[in-house]
Amino acid sequence: MQELSMNVLDIAQNSVAAGAPLTRITLEIDHAAGWQTLTVADNGKGMSPELAARVTDPFCTSRKSRKVGLGLPFLKMAAEMTGGEMTLESQEGVGTTVTARFRLGHIDLMPLGDMAATIAGLMQCNPDKDFVYTLRVDGEAFTADSREMKQILGGEVSLAEPSVALFIRQFIEENSAPLLDKGEEAL
């Protein structure tokens, strides 16, 4: 995975598979401190302490369909390559939080990728689940919350509708761009 958005997709889909009704995805960029932090938190079934301790081993997975799980090991490696770190906190019956910190400006910092398409895709493919995406750049924030979108649409229109997913993607792009552009100016 060479873009952060693909890591978000992988982790969030694991949250959905763990039965999480709500997944919070937060991307914080702090130019003054020199860090980019990604946090994905869910209220799914969580992991046992034994599994949580082994989950960054590429040959450890909770899935039955294949014998390797590379998403978290790759994310950890990507964070560490920039001088950052990845942490995982999980409690059975409560949920899991994955946090990855990346040093801004490092040559190995992976690009963000198409975060708007990733978040819109998660909402479209999992309309019965809720996602809250927050982008915070140097203290200014934008949030896209599927619960609010569902309330506005009412029960008659699903987030799975292609035109709705396109609108969500454009909404996220239009509101993220000024924050990301401002952040680029800070460099």
PDB file of C-alpha atoms in Angstrom:
ATOM      1  CA  MET A   1       0.000   0.000   0.000  1.00  0.00           C
ATOM      2  CA  GLN A   2       1.670   3.121  -1.215  1.00  0.00           C
ATOM      3  CA  GLU A   3      -0.969   5.708  -0.280  1.00  0.00           C
ATOM      4  CA  LEU A   4      -2.399   6.497   3.131  1.00  0.00           C
ATOM      5  CA  SER A   5      -5.952   6.339   1.773  1.00  0.00           C
ATOM      6  CA  MET A   6      -5.487   2.643   0.924  1.00  0.00           C
ATOM      7  CA  ASN A   7      -4.397   1.959   4.500  1.00  0.00           C
ATOM      8  CA  VAL A   8      -7.519   3.766   5.708  1.00  0.00           C
ATOM      9  CA  LEU A   9      -9.664   1.582   3.458  1.00  0.00           C
ATOM     10  CA  ASP A  10      -8.039  -1.606   4.764  1.00  0.00           C
ATOM     11  CA  ILE A  11      -8.366  -0.682   8.443  1.00  0.00           C
ATOM     12  CA  ALA A  12     -11.921   0.636   8.089  1.00  0.00           C
ATOM     13  CA  GLN A  13     -13.034  -2.509   6.263  1.00  0.00           C
ATOM     14  CA  ASN A  14     -11.545  -4.526   9.144  1.00  0.00           C
ATOM     15  CA  SER A  15     -13.687  -2.400  11.466  1.00  0.00           C
ATOM     16  CA  VAL A  16     -16.777  -3.231   9.420  1.00  0.00           C
ATOM     17  CA  ALA A  17     -15.851  -6.933   9.481  1.00  0.00           C
ATOM     18  CA  ALA A  18     -15.513  -6.673  13.277  1.00  0.00           C
ATOM     19  CA  GLY A  19     -19.132  -5.537  13.464  1.00  0.00           C
ATOM     20  CA  ALA A  20     -18.413  -1.898  14.276  1.00  0.00           C
ATOM     21  CA  PRO A  21     -21.522   0.244  13.815  1.00  0.00           C
ATOM     22  CA  LEU A  22     -19.336   3.390  13.971  1.00  0.00           C
ATOM     23  CA  THR A  23     -15.822   4.003  12.661  1.00  0.00           C
ATOM     24  CA  ARG A  24     -14.062   7.331  13.239  1.00  0.00           C
ATOM     25  CA  ILE A  25     -11.254   8.263  10.854  1.00  0.00           C
ATOM     26  CA  THR A  26      -9.184  11.287  11.830  1.00  0.00           C
ATOM     27  CA  LEU A  27      -6.293  12.723   9.849  1.00  0.00           C
ATOM     28  CA  GLU A  28      -4.424  15.477  11.641  1.00  0.00           C
ATOM     29  CA  ILE A  29      -1.621  17.462  10.040  1.00  0.00           C
ATOM     30  CA  ASP A  30       0.357  19.770  12.318  1.00  0.00           C
ATOM     31  CA  HIS A  31       3.026  21.625  10.369  1.00  0.00           C
ATOM     32  CA  ALA A  32       4.418  23.462  13.401  1.00  0.00           C
ATOM     33  CA  ALA A  33       5.015  20.187  15.249  1.00  0.00           C
ATOM     34  CA  GLY A  34       6.056  18.376  12.055  1.00  0.00           C
ATOM     35  CA  TRP A  35       3.633  15.447  12.347  1.00  0.00           C
ATOM     36  CA  GLN A  36       0.835  13.826  10.385  1.00  0.00           C
ATOM     37  CA  THR A  37      -1.325  11.543  12.524  1.00  0.00           C
ATOM     38  CA  LEU A  38      -3.907   9.050  11.313  1.00  0.00           C
ATOM     39  CA  THR A  39      -6.336   7.554  13.816  1.00  0.00           C
ATOM     40  CA  VAL A  40      -8.965   4.941  12.993  1.00  0.00           C
ATOM     41  CA  ALA A  41     -11.183   4.071  15.960  1.00  0.00           C
ATOM     42  CA  ASP A  42     -14.146   1.715  16.010  1.00  0.00           C
ATOM     43  CA  ASN A  43     -16.626   0.283  18.463  1.00  0.00           C
ATOM     44  CA  GLY A  44     -16.489  -3.232  17.032  1.00  0.00           C
ATOM     45  CA  LYS A  45     -15.831  -6.484  18.840  1.00  0.00           C
ATOM     46  CA  GLY A  46     -12.214  -5.610  19.694  1.00  0.00           C
ATOM     47  CA  MET A  47      -9.320  -8.051  20.007  1.00  0.00           C
ATOM     48  CA  SER A  48      -7.951 -10.247  22.726  1.00  0.00           C
ATOM     49  CA  PRO A  49      -4.705  -8.982  24.293  1.00  0.00           C
ATOM     50  CA  GLU A  50      -2.901 -11.924  22.661  1.00  0.00           C
ATOM     51  CA  LEU A  51      -4.117 -11.061  19.158  1.00  0.00           C
ATOM     52  CA  ALA A  52      -3.525  -7.321  19.667  1.00  0.00           C
ATOM     53  CA  ALA A  53       0.099  -8.060  20.630  1.00  0.00           C
ATOM     54  CA  ARG A  54       0.668 -10.088  17.432  1.00  0.00           C
ATOM     55  CA  VAL A  55      -1.395  -8.153  14.901  1.00  0.00           C
ATOM     56  CA  THR A  56       1.576  -6.333  13.344  1.00  0.00           C
ATOM     57  CA  ASP A  57       3.188  -9.663  12.448  1.00  0.00           C
ATOM     58  CA  PRO A  58       2.523 -10.140   8.701  1.00  0.00           C
ATOM     59  CA  PHE A  59       1.839 -13.841   9.268  1.00  0.00           C
ATOM     60  CA  CYS A  60      -0.815 -13.168  11.891  1.00  0.00           C
ATOM     61  CA  THR A  61      -4.429 -12.659  10.861  1.00  0.00           C
ATOM     62  CA  SER A  62      -7.833 -13.248  12.373  1.00  0.00           C
ATOM     63  CA  ARG A  63      -9.307 -14.006   8.936  1.00  0.00           C
ATOM     64  CA  LYS A  64     -10.067 -17.528   7.860  1.00  0.00           C
ATOM     65  CA  SER A  65      -9.926 -16.732   4.123  1.00  0.00           C
ATOM     66  CA  ARG A  66      -6.167 -16.187   3.937  1.00  0.00           C
ATOM     67  CA  LYS A  67      -3.194 -16.797   6.162  1.00  0.00           C
ATOM     68  CA  VAL A  68      -1.545 -13.363   6.079  1.00  0.00           C
ATOM     69  CA  GLY A  69      -2.624  -9.903   7.129  1.00  0.00           C
ATOM     70  CA  LEU A  70      -0.398  -7.205   5.684  1.00  0.00           C
ATOM     71  CA  GLY A  71      -2.377  -4.000   6.269  1.00  0.00           C
ATOM     72  CA  LEU A  72      -1.252  -3.155   9.804  1.00  0.00           C
ATOM     73  CA  PRO A  73       2.336  -4.408   9.350  1.00  0.00           C
ATOM     74  CA  PHE A  74       2.708  -2.198   6.249  1.00  0.00           C
ATOM     75  CA  LEU A  75       1.206   0.810   8.037  1.00  0.00           C
ATOM     76  CA  LYS A  76       3.554   0.309  10.988  1.00  0.00           C
ATOM     77  CA  MET A  77       6.547   0.014   8.671  1.00  0.00           C
ATOM     78  CA  ALA A  78       5.515   3.132   6.724  1.00  0.00           C
ATOM     79  CA  ALA A  79       5.194   5.165   9.927  1.00  0.00           C
ATOM     80  CA  GLU A  80       8.509   3.923  11.313  1.00  0.00           C
ATOM     81  CA  MET A  81      10.300   4.672   8.030  1.00  0.00           C
ATOM     82  CA  THR A  82       9.517   8.365   8.616  1.00  0.00           C
ATOM     83  CA  GLY A  83      10.662   8.304  12.239  1.00  0.00           C
ATOM     84  CA  GLY A  84       7.114   7.836  13.489  1.00  0.00           C
ATOM     85  CA  GLU A  85       5.254   4.995  15.110  1.00  0.00           C
ATOM     86  CA  MET A  86       2.045   2.989  15.044  1.00  0.00           C
ATOM     87  CA  THR A  87       0.092   2.008  18.125  1.00  0.00           C
ATOM     88  CA  LEU A  88      -2.904  -0.242  18.536  1.00  0.00           C
ATOM     89  CA  GLU A  89      -5.253  -0.276  21.501  1.00  0.00           C
ATOM     90  CA  SER A  90      -8.021  -2.842  21.627  1.00  0.00           C
ATOM     91  CA  GLN A  91     -10.412  -4.193  24.190  1.00  0.00           C
ATOM     92  CA  GLU A  92     -12.732  -7.112  23.588  1.00  0.00           C
ATOM     93  CA  GLY A  93     -16.339  -5.985  23.416  1.00  0.00           C
ATOM     94  CA  VAL A  94     -15.330  -2.303  23.247  1.00  0.00           C
ATOM     95  CA  GLY A  95     -13.409  -1.730  20.012  1.00  0.00           C
ATOM     96  CA  THR A  96     -10.040  -0.935  18.508  1.00  0.00           C
ATOM     97  CA  THR A  97      -8.040   2.236  17.896  1.00  0.00           C
ATOM     98  CA  VAL A  98      -5.113   2.336  15.472  1.00  0.00           C
ATOM     99  CA  THR A  99      -2.916   5.442  15.484  1.00  0.00           C
ATOM    100  CA  ALA A 100      -0.036   6.031  13.078  1.00  0.00           C
ATOM    101  CA  ARG A 101       2.272   9.052  13.276  1.00  0.00           C
ATOM    102  CA  PHE A 102       4.380  10.140  10.333  1.00  0.00           C
ATOM    103  CA  ARG A 103       7.136  12.765  10.302  1.00  0.00           C
ATOM    104  CA  LEU A 104       6.142  15.498   7.834  1.00  0.00           C
ATOM    105  CA  GLY A 105       8.690  16.327   5.164  1.00  0.00           C
ATOM    106  CA  HIS A 106      10.423  12.945   5.426  1.00  0.00           C
ATOM    107  CA  ILE A 107      11.419  11.468   2.081  1.00  0.00           C
ATOM    108  CA  ASP A 108       9.554   8.230   2.899  1.00  0.00           C
ATOM    109  CA  LEU A 109       6.267   9.942   3.812  1.00  0.00           C
ATOM    110  CA  MET A 110       3.624   8.258   1.673  1.00  0.00           C
ATOM    111  CA  PRO A 111       1.164  10.454  -0.233  1.00  0.00           C
ATOM    112  CA  LEU A 112      -2.359  10.859   1.124  1.00  0.00           C
ATOM    113  CA  GLY A 113      -3.958   9.430  -1.997  1.00  0.00           C
ATOM    114  CA  ASP A 114      -7.616  10.032  -2.784  1.00  0.00           C
ATOM    115  CA  MET A 115      -9.015  10.261   0.731  1.00  0.00           C
ATOM    116  CA  ALA A 116     -12.323  11.720  -0.502  1.00  0.00           C
ATOM    117  CA  ALA A 117     -12.954   8.720  -2.775  1.00  0.00           C
ATOM    118  CA  THR A 118     -11.942   6.331  -0.005  1.00  0.00           C
ATOM    119  CA  ILE A 119     -14.331   7.825   2.556  1.00  0.00           C
ATOM    120  CA  ALA A 120     -17.164   8.123   0.022  1.00  0.00           C
ATOM    121  CA  GLY A 121     -16.561   4.517  -1.028  1.00  0.00           C
ATOM    122  CA  LEU A 122     -16.698   3.301   2.562  1.00  0.00           C
ATOM    123  CA  MET A 123     -19.994   5.109   3.078  1.00  0.00           C
ATOM    124  CA  GLN A 124     -21.428   3.827  -0.204  1.00  0.00           C
ATOM    125  CA  CYS A 125     -20.391   0.197   0.250  1.00  0.00           C
ATOM    126  CA  ASN A 126     -21.467   0.065   3.898  1.00  0.00           C
ATOM    127  CA  PRO A 127     -24.632   2.194   4.061  1.00  0.00           C
ATOM    128  CA  ASP A 128     -25.807   0.410   7.218  1.00  0.00           C
ATOM    129  CA  LYS A 129     -22.630   1.479   9.079  1.00  0.00           C
ATOM    130  CA  ASP A 130     -21.605   4.951  10.197  1.00  0.00           C
ATOM    131  CA  PHE A 131     -18.354   6.745   9.455  1.00  0.00           C
ATOM    132  CA  VAL A 132     -17.051  10.046  10.772  1.00  0.00           C
ATOM    133  CA  TYR A 133     -14.109  11.508   8.841  1.00  0.00           C
ATOM    134  CA  THR A 134     -12.300  14.477  10.331  1.00  0.00           C
ATOM    135  CA  LEU A 135      -9.465  16.330   8.623  1.00  0.00           C
ATOM    136  CA  ARG A 136      -7.634  18.736  10.918  1.00  0.00           C
ATOM    137  CA  VAL A 137      -4.842  20.889   9.496  1.00  0.00           C
ATOM    138  CA  ASP A 138      -3.001  23.285  11.805  1.00  0.00           C
ATOM    139  CA  GLY A 139      -5.996  23.581  14.112  1.00  0.00           C
ATOM    140  CA  GLU A 140      -8.701  24.059  11.448  1.00  0.00           C
ATOM    141  CA  ALA A 141     -11.049  21.127  10.910  1.00  0.00           C
ATOM    142  CA  PHE A 142     -13.605  19.692   8.529  1.00  0.00           C
ATOM    143  CA  THR A 143     -15.851  16.736   9.385  1.00  0.00           C
ATOM    144  CA  ALA A 144     -17.996  14.506   7.170  1.00  0.00           C
ATOM    145  CA  ASP A 145     -20.411  12.429   9.260  1.00  0.00           C
ATOM    146  CA  SER A 146     -22.541   9.763   7.574  1.00  0.00           C
ATOM    147  CA  ARG A 147     -25.111   9.997  10.388  1.00  0.00           C
ATOM    148  CA  GLU A 148     -25.778  13.633   9.500  1.00  0.00           C
ATOM    149  CA  MET A 149     -25.959  12.770   5.808  1.00  0.00           C
ATOM    150  CA  LYS A 150     -28.486  10.002   6.473  1.00  0.00           C
ATOM    151  CA  GLN A 151     -30.584  12.383   8.553  1.00  0.00           C
ATOM    152  CA  ILE A 152     -30.618  14.977   5.763  1.00  0.00           C
ATOM    153  CA  LEU A 153     -31.491  12.363   3.126  1.00  0.00           C
ATOM    154  CA  GLY A 154     -34.179  10.747   5.235  1.00  0.00           C
ATOM    155  CA  GLY A 155     -34.969   7.064   4.981  1.00  0.00           C
ATOM    156  CA  GLU A 156     -35.885   7.187   1.306  1.00  0.00           C
ATOM    157  CA  VAL A 157     -32.417   7.714  -0.188  1.00  0.00           C
ATOM    158  CA  SER A 158     -29.471   5.439   0.614  1.00  0.00           C
ATOM    159  CA  LEU A 159     -25.809   6.390   0.804  1.00  0.00           C
ATOM    160  CA  ALA A 160     -25.338   3.434  -1.558  1.00  0.00           C
ATOM    161  CA  GLU A 161     -26.909   5.412  -4.421  1.00  0.00           C
ATOM    162  CA  PRO A 162     -24.137   6.255  -6.944  1.00  0.00           C
ATOM    163  CA  SER A 163     -25.237   9.891  -7.233  1.00  0.00           C
ATOM    164  CA  VAL A 164     -25.134  10.253  -3.436  1.00  0.00           C
ATOM    165  CA  ALA A 165     -21.657   8.700  -3.264  1.00  0.00           C
ATOM    166  CA  LEU A 166     -20.463  11.114  -5.956  1.00  0.00           C
ATOM    167  CA  PHE A 167     -21.922  14.030  -4.004  1.00  0.00           C
ATOM    168  CA  ILE A 168     -20.195  12.844  -0.806  1.00  0.00           C
ATOM    169  CA  ARG A 169     -16.865  12.566  -2.627  1.00  0.00           C
ATOM    170  CA  GLN A 170     -17.211  16.072  -4.079  1.00  0.00           C
ATOM    171  CA  PHE A 171     -18.326  17.434  -0.690  1.00  0.00           C
ATOM    172  CA  ILE A 172     -15.236  15.994   1.001  1.00  0.00           C
ATOM    173  CA  GLU A 173     -12.905  17.166  -1.802  1.00  0.00           C
ATOM    174  CA  GLU A 174     -14.295  20.713  -1.804  1.00  0.00           C
ATOM    175  CA  ASN A 175     -14.044  21.068   1.964  1.00  0.00           C
ATOM    176  CA  SER A 176     -10.667  19.343   2.332  1.00  0.00           C
ATOM    177  CA  ALA A 177      -8.846  21.197  -0.448  1.00  0.00           C
ATOM    178  CA  PRO A 178      -8.679  24.599   1.290  1.00  0.00           C
ATOM    179  CA  LEU A 179      -7.259  23.010   4.445  1.00  0.00           C
ATOM    180  CA  LEU A 180      -4.706  20.944   2.554  1.00  0.00           C
ATOM    181  CA  ASP A 181      -3.739  23.910   0.355  1.00  0.00           C
ATOM    182  CA  LYS A 182      -3.284  26.084   3.435  1.00  0.00           C
ATOM    183  CA  GLY A 183      -1.097  23.394   4.913  1.00  0.00           C
ATOM    184  CA  GLU A 184       1.069  23.263   1.797  1.00  0.00           C
ATOM    185  CA  GLU A 185       1.616  27.006   2.100  1.00  0.00           C
ATOM    186  CA  ALA A 186       2.898  26.459   5.644  1.00  0.00           C
ATOM    187  CA  LEU A 187       5.738  24.337   4.298  1.00  0.00           C
TER     188      LEU A 187
END
